[in-house]
Amino acid sequence: MYEQQHRPQDNNIEFWRKFVTEFFAPIAKKKWCVSMYGSGRQTTGVFPQDVWHCEICNRKPGRGFEATVEVLPRLFKIKYESGTLEELLYVDMPREYQNSSGQIILDYAKAIQESIFDQLRVVRDGQLRIVFSPDLKICSWEFCARRHEELIPRRLLIPQISQLGLAAQKYQVATQNASSNLFVASARQLGKALEVPLVNDLGYTKRYVRCLQISEVVNSMKDLIDYSRETGIGPMGLI
């Protein structure tokens, strides 16, 4: 998180490539699970894969998405290009253990991830599991979200509410057309302030989701791409 907060001003891709190389193993994956979201959230069709399994919640059918290490630099770059100013992570004490491969696993039963935008804060509540290699590089980063909230800063709402209150007072004193128009205009401004066009129903920006969807397509074709590279044979014959 410290490195992300001190990213260069131009948010260049080379910084993120070095960042991923330094902190992630060559086989690393990041996974986000939204299986525990209720039916009120539009999870269907956002990340369209036939089979999804989360080892944290074990919900069936499951819903989620993942990104391989090759995609992570671009994903980090797009995240901060899409309006994210800062990302915070709050965790409790983890349960630490090792698997048979010698990897170190940290399970956080309570984790809160907060994405800060200029006009919005998205707060996700869930569980986190991080798997480290013996040389302490991230092999797997899994966040299973129970829910999220979209919070609008008070500094944006207070002026709108004050203006609406002033318009209401004027409307009570005199029901002239100008006062009525002011009241309606103030109500509309407050309505616009309460709208959150930055993120979708899962709390992610459109560009971020689009990058993840492209990543899903590439991942589904990875075996075919590797086979073509190794054999020199493509879908239409010899390459």
PDB file of C-alpha atoms in Angstrom:
ATOM      1  CA  MET A   1       0.000   0.000   0.000  1.00  0.00           C
ATOM      2  CA  TYR A   2       2.887   2.369   0.772  1.00  0.00           C
ATOM      3  CA  GLU A   3       4.359   1.887  -2.700  1.00  0.00           C
ATOM      4  CA  GLN A   4       0.982   2.519  -4.327  1.00  0.00           C
ATOM      5  CA  GLN A   5       0.506   5.716  -2.339  1.00  0.00           C
ATOM      6  CA  HIS A   6       3.917   6.951  -3.518  1.00  0.00           C
ATOM      7  CA  ARG A   7       3.433   6.113  -7.186  1.00  0.00           C
ATOM      8  CA  PRO A   8       4.879   8.609  -9.704  1.00  0.00           C
ATOM      9  CA  GLN A   9       2.683  11.486 -10.772  1.00  0.00           C
ATOM     10  CA  ASP A  10       2.517  10.299 -14.382  1.00  0.00           C
ATOM     11  CA  ASN A  11       1.394   6.810 -13.257  1.00  0.00           C
ATOM     12  CA  ASN A  12       3.629   5.190 -15.881  1.00  0.00           C
ATOM     13  CA  ILE A  13       3.411   1.496 -16.742  1.00  0.00           C
ATOM     14  CA  GLU A  14       7.123   0.889 -16.075  1.00  0.00           C
ATOM     15  CA  PHE A  15       6.635   1.749 -12.412  1.00  0.00           C
ATOM     16  CA  TRP A  16       3.849  -0.825 -12.126  1.00  0.00           C
ATOM     17  CA  ARG A  17       5.874  -3.481 -13.932  1.00  0.00           C
ATOM     18  CA  LYS A  18       8.709  -3.008 -11.440  1.00  0.00           C
ATOM     19  CA  PHE A  19       6.182  -2.984  -8.596  1.00  0.00           C
ATOM     20  CA  VAL A  20       4.671  -6.312  -9.686  1.00  0.00           C
ATOM     21  CA  THR A  21       8.105  -7.875 -10.259  1.00  0.00           C
ATOM     22  CA  GLU A  22       9.246  -6.818  -6.786  1.00  0.00           C
ATOM     23  CA  PHE A  23       6.228  -7.971  -4.802  1.00  0.00           C
ATOM     24  CA  PHE A  24       4.581 -10.751  -6.844  1.00  0.00           C
ATOM     25  CA  ALA A  25       5.808 -14.209  -7.838  1.00  0.00           C
ATOM     26  CA  PRO A  26       5.909 -15.102 -11.570  1.00  0.00           C
ATOM     27  CA  ILE A  27       2.860 -17.375 -11.119  1.00  0.00           C
ATOM     28  CA  ALA A  28       0.884 -14.919  -8.978  1.00  0.00           C
ATOM     29  CA  LYS A  29      -2.851 -14.308  -9.262  1.00  0.00           C
ATOM     30  CA  LYS A  30      -5.243 -11.828  -7.694  1.00  0.00           C
ATOM     31  CA  LYS A  31      -8.799 -13.035  -7.155  1.00  0.00           C
ATOM     32  CA  TRP A  32     -11.922 -11.128  -6.170  1.00  0.00           C
ATOM     33  CA  CYS A  33     -15.038 -13.028  -5.099  1.00  0.00           C
ATOM     34  CA  VAL A  34     -18.545 -11.506  -5.058  1.00  0.00           C
ATOM     35  CA  SER A  35     -20.431 -14.760  -4.433  1.00  0.00           C
ATOM     36  CA  MET A  36     -21.762 -13.547  -1.072  1.00  0.00           C
ATOM     37  CA  TYR A  37     -23.470 -10.496  -2.559  1.00  0.00           C
ATOM     38  CA  GLY A  38     -27.249 -10.603  -2.342  1.00  0.00           C
ATOM     39  CA  SER A  39     -29.604 -10.741  -5.291  1.00  0.00           C
ATOM     40  CA  GLY A  40     -29.917  -6.950  -5.219  1.00  0.00           C
ATOM     41  CA  ARG A  41     -26.461  -6.581  -6.749  1.00  0.00           C
ATOM     42  CA  GLN A  42     -26.130  -7.112 -10.483  1.00  0.00           C
ATOM     43  CA  THR A  43     -23.395  -9.766 -10.487  1.00  0.00           C
ATOM     44  CA  THR A  44     -24.845 -11.801 -13.343  1.00  0.00           C
ATOM     45  CA  GLY A  45     -23.030 -11.311 -16.622  1.00  0.00           C
ATOM     46  CA  VAL A  46     -20.474  -8.830 -15.294  1.00  0.00           C
ATOM     47  CA  PHE A  47     -17.714 -11.420 -15.085  1.00  0.00           C
ATOM     48  CA  PRO A  48     -18.962 -14.230 -17.316  1.00  0.00           C
ATOM     49  CA  GLN A  49     -17.141 -17.450 -16.587  1.00  0.00           C
ATOM     50  CA  ASP A  50     -18.779 -20.862 -16.484  1.00  0.00           C
ATOM     51  CA  VAL A  51     -17.018 -22.127 -13.369  1.00  0.00           C
ATOM     52  CA  TRP A  52     -15.928 -20.084 -10.389  1.00  0.00           C
ATOM     53  CA  HIS A  53     -14.821 -21.438  -7.050  1.00  0.00           C
ATOM     54  CA  CYS A  54     -13.795 -19.419  -4.016  1.00  0.00           C
ATOM     55  CA  GLU A  55     -11.866 -21.371  -1.404  1.00  0.00           C
ATOM     56  CA  ILE A  56     -12.780 -18.821   1.265  1.00  0.00           C
ATOM     57  CA  CYS A  57     -16.599 -18.859   1.151  1.00  0.00           C
ATOM     58  CA  ASN A  58     -17.138 -22.054  -0.918  1.00  0.00           C
ATOM     59  CA  ARG A  59     -20.396 -20.656  -2.302  1.00  0.00           C
ATOM     60  CA  LYS A  60     -21.974 -22.550  -5.193  1.00  0.00           C
ATOM     61  CA  PRO A  61     -22.635 -21.270  -7.732  1.00  0.00           C
ATOM     62  CA  GLY A  62     -19.814 -18.833  -7.186  1.00  0.00           C
ATOM     63  CA  ARG A  63     -19.120 -15.512  -8.851  1.00  0.00           C
ATOM     64  CA  GLY A  64     -15.840 -13.686  -9.128  1.00  0.00           C
ATOM     65  CA  PHE A  65     -12.921 -12.807 -11.330  1.00  0.00           C
ATOM     66  CA  GLU A  66      -9.160 -13.076 -11.348  1.00  0.00           C
ATOM     67  CA  ALA A  67      -6.100 -11.514 -12.929  1.00  0.00           C
ATOM     68  CA  THR A  68      -2.768 -13.168 -13.644  1.00  0.00           C
ATOM     69  CA  VAL A  69       0.574 -11.532 -12.985  1.00  0.00           C
ATOM     70  CA  GLU A  70       0.922 -10.512 -16.651  1.00  0.00           C
ATOM     71  CA  VAL A  71      -2.175  -8.314 -16.393  1.00  0.00           C
ATOM     72  CA  LEU A  72      -1.494  -6.776 -12.975  1.00  0.00           C
ATOM     73  CA  PRO A  73       0.705  -3.829 -14.109  1.00  0.00           C
ATOM     74  CA  ARG A  74      -1.959  -2.650 -16.553  1.00  0.00           C
ATOM     75  CA  LEU A  75      -4.683  -3.238 -13.972  1.00  0.00           C
ATOM     76  CA  PHE A  76      -2.906  -1.122 -11.354  1.00  0.00           C
ATOM     77  CA  LYS A  77      -2.347   1.632 -13.914  1.00  0.00           C
ATOM     78  CA  ILE A  78      -5.985   1.680 -15.018  1.00  0.00           C
ATOM     79  CA  LYS A  79      -7.198   1.696 -11.427  1.00  0.00           C
ATOM     80  CA  TYR A  80      -5.472   4.995 -10.720  1.00  0.00           C
ATOM     81  CA  GLU A  81      -6.280   6.426 -14.150  1.00  0.00           C
ATOM     82  CA  SER A  82      -9.977   5.777 -13.502  1.00  0.00           C
ATOM     83  CA  GLY A  83     -10.294   8.143 -10.570  1.00  0.00           C
ATOM     84  CA  THR A  84      -8.910   6.173  -7.613  1.00  0.00           C
ATOM     85  CA  LEU A  85      -6.852   8.540  -5.469  1.00  0.00           C
ATOM     86  CA  GLU A  86      -5.857   6.093  -2.772  1.00  0.00           C
ATOM     87  CA  GLU A  87      -6.532   2.539  -1.644  1.00  0.00           C
ATOM     88  CA  LEU A  88      -6.487   1.504   2.007  1.00  0.00           C
ATOM     89  CA  LEU A  89      -6.572  -1.921   3.625  1.00  0.00           C
ATOM     90  CA  TYR A  90      -7.542  -2.641   7.233  1.00  0.00           C
ATOM     91  CA  VAL A  91      -7.081  -6.159   8.624  1.00  0.00           C
ATOM     92  CA  ASP A  92      -7.241  -7.956  11.953  1.00  0.00           C
ATOM     93  CA  MET A  93      -4.669 -10.442  13.257  1.00  0.00           C
ATOM     94  CA  PRO A  94      -4.219 -13.243  10.710  1.00  0.00           C
ATOM     95  CA  ARG A  95      -4.157 -16.985  11.119  1.00  0.00           C
ATOM     96  CA  GLU A  96      -0.737 -17.992   9.818  1.00  0.00           C
ATOM     97  CA  TYR A  97       0.272 -21.447   8.617  1.00  0.00           C
ATOM     98  CA  GLN A  98       2.322 -23.237   5.963  1.00  0.00           C
ATOM     99  CA  ASN A  99       1.219 -25.643   3.258  1.00  0.00           C
ATOM    100  CA  SER A 100       3.076 -28.704   1.994  1.00  0.00           C
ATOM    101  CA  SER A 101       4.942 -26.595  -0.586  1.00  0.00           C
ATOM    102  CA  GLY A 102       6.456 -24.395   2.101  1.00  0.00           C
ATOM    103  CA  GLN A 103       4.287 -21.418   1.185  1.00  0.00           C
ATOM    104  CA  ILE A 104       3.203 -19.089   3.985  1.00  0.00           C
ATOM    105  CA  ILE A 105      -0.548 -18.479   4.163  1.00  0.00           C
ATOM    106  CA  LEU A 106      -2.174 -15.583   6.007  1.00  0.00           C
ATOM    107  CA  ASP A 107      -5.932 -15.808   6.560  1.00  0.00           C
ATOM    108  CA  TYR A 108      -7.698 -12.629   7.649  1.00  0.00           C
ATOM    109  CA  ALA A 109     -11.224 -13.323   8.897  1.00  0.00           C
ATOM    110  CA  LYS A 110     -11.972  -9.590   8.846  1.00  0.00           C
ATOM    111  CA  ALA A 111     -10.647  -7.286   6.138  1.00  0.00           C
ATOM    112  CA  ILE A 112     -11.844  -3.898   4.929  1.00  0.00           C
ATOM    113  CA  GLN A 113     -10.669  -2.479   1.619  1.00  0.00           C
ATOM    114  CA  GLU A 114     -11.376   1.180   0.942  1.00  0.00           C
ATOM    115  CA  SER A 115     -11.077   2.865  -2.455  1.00  0.00           C
ATOM    116  CA  ILE A 116     -11.001   6.656  -2.255  1.00  0.00           C
ATOM    117  CA  PHE A 117     -12.221   8.825  -5.132  1.00  0.00           C
ATOM    118  CA  ASP A 118     -12.582  12.595  -5.215  1.00  0.00           C
ATOM    119  CA  GLN A 119     -16.363  12.437  -4.767  1.00  0.00           C
ATOM    120  CA  LEU A 120     -16.813   8.940  -3.369  1.00  0.00           C
ATOM    121  CA  ARG A 121     -15.477   6.275  -1.033  1.00  0.00           C
ATOM    122  CA  VAL A 122     -16.118   2.594  -1.739  1.00  0.00           C
ATOM    123  CA  VAL A 123     -15.735   0.438   1.379  1.00  0.00           C
ATOM    124  CA  ARG A 124     -15.650  -3.347   0.952  1.00  0.00           C
ATOM    125  CA  ASP A 125     -16.083  -5.703   3.880  1.00  0.00           C
ATOM    126  CA  GLY A 126     -14.879  -9.281   3.532  1.00  0.00           C
ATOM    127  CA  GLN A 127     -12.165 -11.848   4.120  1.00  0.00           C
ATOM    128  CA  LEU A 128      -8.632 -11.870   2.758  1.00  0.00           C
ATOM    129  CA  ARG A 129      -6.178 -14.670   2.074  1.00  0.00           C
ATOM    130  CA  ILE A 130      -2.593 -14.028   0.968  1.00  0.00           C
ATOM    131  CA  VAL A 131      -0.191 -16.798  -0.001  1.00  0.00           C
ATOM    132  CA  PHE A 132       3.533 -16.002   0.054  1.00  0.00           C
ATOM    133  CA  SER A 133       6.364 -17.953  -1.523  1.00  0.00           C
ATOM    134  CA  PRO A 134       9.342 -18.942   0.696  1.00  0.00           C
ATOM    135  CA  ASP A 135      11.123 -15.779  -0.530  1.00  0.00           C
ATOM    136  CA  LEU A 136       8.081 -13.727   0.618  1.00  0.00           C
ATOM    137  CA  LYS A 137       6.629 -12.831  -2.764  1.00  0.00           C
ATOM    138  CA  ILE A 138       2.868 -12.914  -3.263  1.00  0.00           C
ATOM    139  CA  CYS A 139       1.691 -16.067  -5.033  1.00  0.00           C
ATOM    140  CA  SER A 140      -2.004 -15.533  -4.429  1.00  0.00           C
ATOM    141  CA  TRP A 141      -4.103 -12.612  -3.210  1.00  0.00           C
ATOM    142  CA  GLU A 142      -7.791 -13.446  -2.661  1.00  0.00           C
ATOM    143  CA  PHE A 143     -10.432 -11.060  -1.380  1.00  0.00           C
ATOM    144  CA  CYS A 144     -13.907 -12.459  -0.732  1.00  0.00           C
ATOM    145  CA  ALA A 145     -16.333  -9.553  -0.339  1.00  0.00           C
ATOM    146  CA  ARG A 146     -19.466  -9.851   1.785  1.00  0.00           C
ATOM    147  CA  ARG A 147     -20.781  -6.451   0.757  1.00  0.00           C
ATOM    148  CA  HIS A 148     -19.702  -2.915  -0.035  1.00  0.00           C
ATOM    149  CA  GLU A 149     -20.940   0.591   0.661  1.00  0.00           C
ATOM    150  CA  GLU A 150     -20.616   3.740  -1.429  1.00  0.00           C
ATOM    151  CA  LEU A 151     -20.100   6.786   0.785  1.00  0.00           C
ATOM    152  CA  ILE A 152     -20.360  10.387  -0.403  1.00  0.00           C
ATOM    153  CA  PRO A 153     -18.224  12.907   1.556  1.00  0.00           C
ATOM    154  CA  ARG A 154     -20.108  15.422   3.691  1.00  0.00           C
ATOM    155  CA  ARG A 155     -18.236  18.309   2.055  1.00  0.00           C
ATOM    156  CA  LEU A 156     -20.134  17.585  -1.162  1.00  0.00           C
ATOM    157  CA  LEU A 157     -23.566  17.289   0.429  1.00  0.00           C
ATOM    158  CA  ILE A 158     -23.557  20.122   2.973  1.00  0.00           C
ATOM    159  CA  PRO A 159     -23.581  22.976   0.396  1.00  0.00           C
ATOM    160  CA  GLN A 160     -26.379  21.265  -1.535  1.00  0.00           C
ATOM    161  CA  ILE A 161     -28.462  20.686   1.599  1.00  0.00           C
ATOM    162  CA  SER A 162     -27.897  24.272   2.772  1.00  0.00           C
ATOM    163  CA  GLN A 163     -29.002  25.611  -0.590  1.00  0.00           C
ATOM    164  CA  LEU A 164     -32.063  23.360  -0.556  1.00  0.00           C
ATOM    165  CA  GLY A 165     -32.975  24.542   2.949  1.00  0.00           C
ATOM    166  CA  LEU A 166     -32.614  28.189   1.936  1.00  0.00           C
ATOM    167  CA  ALA A 167     -34.794  27.617  -1.115  1.00  0.00           C
ATOM    168  CA  ALA A 168     -37.438  25.919   1.048  1.00  0.00           C
ATOM    169  CA  GLN A 169     -37.523  28.905   3.415  1.00  0.00           C
ATOM    170  CA  LYS A 170     -37.964  31.316   0.531  1.00  0.00           C
ATOM    171  CA  TYR A 171     -40.688  29.101  -0.894  1.00  0.00           C
ATOM    172  CA  GLN A 172     -42.567  29.240   2.404  1.00  0.00           C
ATOM    173  CA  VAL A 173     -42.407  33.031   2.517  1.00  0.00           C
ATOM    174  CA  ALA A 174     -43.609  33.559  -1.011  1.00  0.00           C
ATOM    175  CA  THR A 175     -44.799  31.108  -3.615  1.00  0.00           C
ATOM    176  CA  GLN A 176     -43.497  33.153  -6.489  1.00  0.00           C
ATOM    177  CA  ASN A 177     -42.361  31.343  -9.597  1.00  0.00           C
ATOM    178  CA  ALA A 178     -38.707  32.294  -9.091  1.00  0.00           C
ATOM    179  CA  SER A 179     -38.634  30.760  -5.609  1.00  0.00           C
ATOM    180  CA  SER A 180     -40.312  27.632  -6.911  1.00  0.00           C
ATOM    181  CA  ASN A 181     -37.708  27.310  -9.644  1.00  0.00           C
ATOM    182  CA  LEU A 182     -34.909  27.768  -7.102  1.00  0.00           C
ATOM    183  CA  PHE A 183     -36.386  25.026  -4.927  1.00  0.00           C
ATOM    184  CA  VAL A 184     -36.642  22.617  -7.862  1.00  0.00           C
ATOM    185  CA  ALA A 185     -33.125  23.450  -9.068  1.00  0.00           C
ATOM    186  CA  SER A 186     -31.664  22.851  -5.594  1.00  0.00           C
ATOM    187  CA  ALA A 187     -33.472  19.527  -5.309  1.00  0.00           C
ATOM    188  CA  ARG A 188     -32.091  18.465  -8.678  1.00  0.00           C
ATOM    189  CA  GLN A 189     -28.549  19.428  -7.663  1.00  0.00           C
ATOM    190  CA  LEU A 190     -28.872  17.360  -4.500  1.00  0.00           C
ATOM    191  CA  GLY A 191     -30.156  14.438  -6.551  1.00  0.00           C
ATOM    192  CA  LYS A 192     -27.160  14.672  -8.857  1.00  0.00           C
ATOM    193  CA  ALA A 193     -24.809  14.764  -5.876  1.00  0.00           C
ATOM    194  CA  LEU A 194     -26.345  11.529  -4.599  1.00  0.00           C
ATOM    195  CA  GLU A 195     -25.865   9.764  -7.908  1.00  0.00           C
ATOM    196  CA  VAL A 196     -22.677   7.709  -8.145  1.00  0.00           C
ATOM    197  CA  PRO A 197     -21.784   7.359 -11.830  1.00  0.00           C
ATOM    198  CA  LEU A 198     -18.123   6.558 -11.125  1.00  0.00           C
ATOM    199  CA  VAL A 199     -18.659   2.903 -10.242  1.00  0.00           C
ATOM    200  CA  ASN A 200     -20.926   0.032 -11.193  1.00  0.00           C
ATOM    201  CA  ASP A 201     -23.172  -2.018  -8.917  1.00  0.00           C
ATOM    202  CA  LEU A 202     -20.148  -3.877  -7.537  1.00  0.00           C
ATOM    203  CA  GLY A 203     -18.233  -0.700  -6.728  1.00  0.00           C
ATOM    204  CA  TYR A 204     -15.730  -0.843  -9.607  1.00  0.00           C
ATOM    205  CA  THR A 205     -15.138   1.683 -12.378  1.00  0.00           C
ATOM    206  CA  LYS A 206     -16.121   0.809 -15.941  1.00  0.00           C
ATOM    207  CA  ARG A 207     -12.531   0.865 -17.246  1.00  0.00           C
ATOM    208  CA  TYR A 208     -11.362  -1.391 -14.428  1.00  0.00           C
ATOM    209  CA  VAL A 209     -14.137  -3.885 -15.139  1.00  0.00           C
ATOM    210  CA  ARG A 210     -13.398  -3.763 -18.855  1.00  0.00           C
ATOM    211  CA  CYS A 211      -9.742  -4.596 -18.210  1.00  0.00           C
ATOM    212  CA  LEU A 212     -10.786  -7.536 -16.030  1.00  0.00           C
ATOM    213  CA  GLN A 213     -13.165  -8.813 -18.693  1.00  0.00           C
ATOM    214  CA  ILE A 214     -10.406  -8.686 -21.316  1.00  0.00           C
ATOM    215  CA  SER A 215      -8.130 -10.481 -18.859  1.00  0.00           C
ATOM    216  CA  GLU A 216     -10.741 -13.228 -18.475  1.00  0.00           C
ATOM    217  CA  VAL A 217     -10.838 -13.729 -22.252  1.00  0.00           C
ATOM    218  CA  VAL A 218      -7.043 -13.873 -22.481  1.00  0.00           C
ATOM    219  CA  ASN A 219      -6.865 -16.320 -19.553  1.00  0.00           C
ATOM    220  CA  SER A 220      -9.365 -18.630 -21.229  1.00  0.00           C
ATOM    221  CA  MET A 221      -7.135 -18.727 -24.326  1.00  0.00           C
ATOM    222  CA  LYS A 222      -3.810 -18.998 -22.472  1.00  0.00           C
ATOM    223  CA  ASP A 223      -3.363 -22.742 -23.037  1.00  0.00           C
ATOM    224  CA  LEU A 224      -4.001 -22.302 -26.758  1.00  0.00           C
ATOM    225  CA  ILE A 225      -1.577 -19.360 -26.942  1.00  0.00           C
ATOM    226  CA  ASP A 226       1.140 -21.327 -25.112  1.00  0.00           C
ATOM    227  CA  TYR A 227       0.584 -24.334 -27.370  1.00  0.00           C
ATOM    228  CA  SER A 228       0.879 -22.153 -30.479  1.00  0.00           C
ATOM    229  CA  ARG A 229       4.133 -20.635 -29.222  1.00  0.00           C
ATOM    230  CA  GLU A 230       5.645 -24.021 -28.401  1.00  0.00           C
ATOM    231  CA  THR A 231       4.614 -25.838 -31.579  1.00  0.00           C
ATOM    232  CA  GLY A 232       4.390 -23.034 -34.119  1.00  0.00           C
ATOM    233  CA  ILE A 233       0.880 -24.181 -34.997  1.00  0.00           C
ATOM    234  CA  GLY A 234      -1.993 -21.710 -34.889  1.00  0.00           C
ATOM    235  CA  PRO A 235      -5.762 -22.060 -35.371  1.00  0.00           C
ATOM    236  CA  MET A 236      -5.320 -21.725 -39.151  1.00  0.00           C
ATOM    237  CA  GLY A 237      -2.283 -24.001 -39.419  1.00  0.00           C
ATOM    238  CA  LEU A 238       1.443 -23.264 -39.278  1.00  0.00           C
ATOM    239  CA  ILE A 239       2.418 -19.840 -37.938  1.00  0.00           C
TER     240      ILE A 239
END
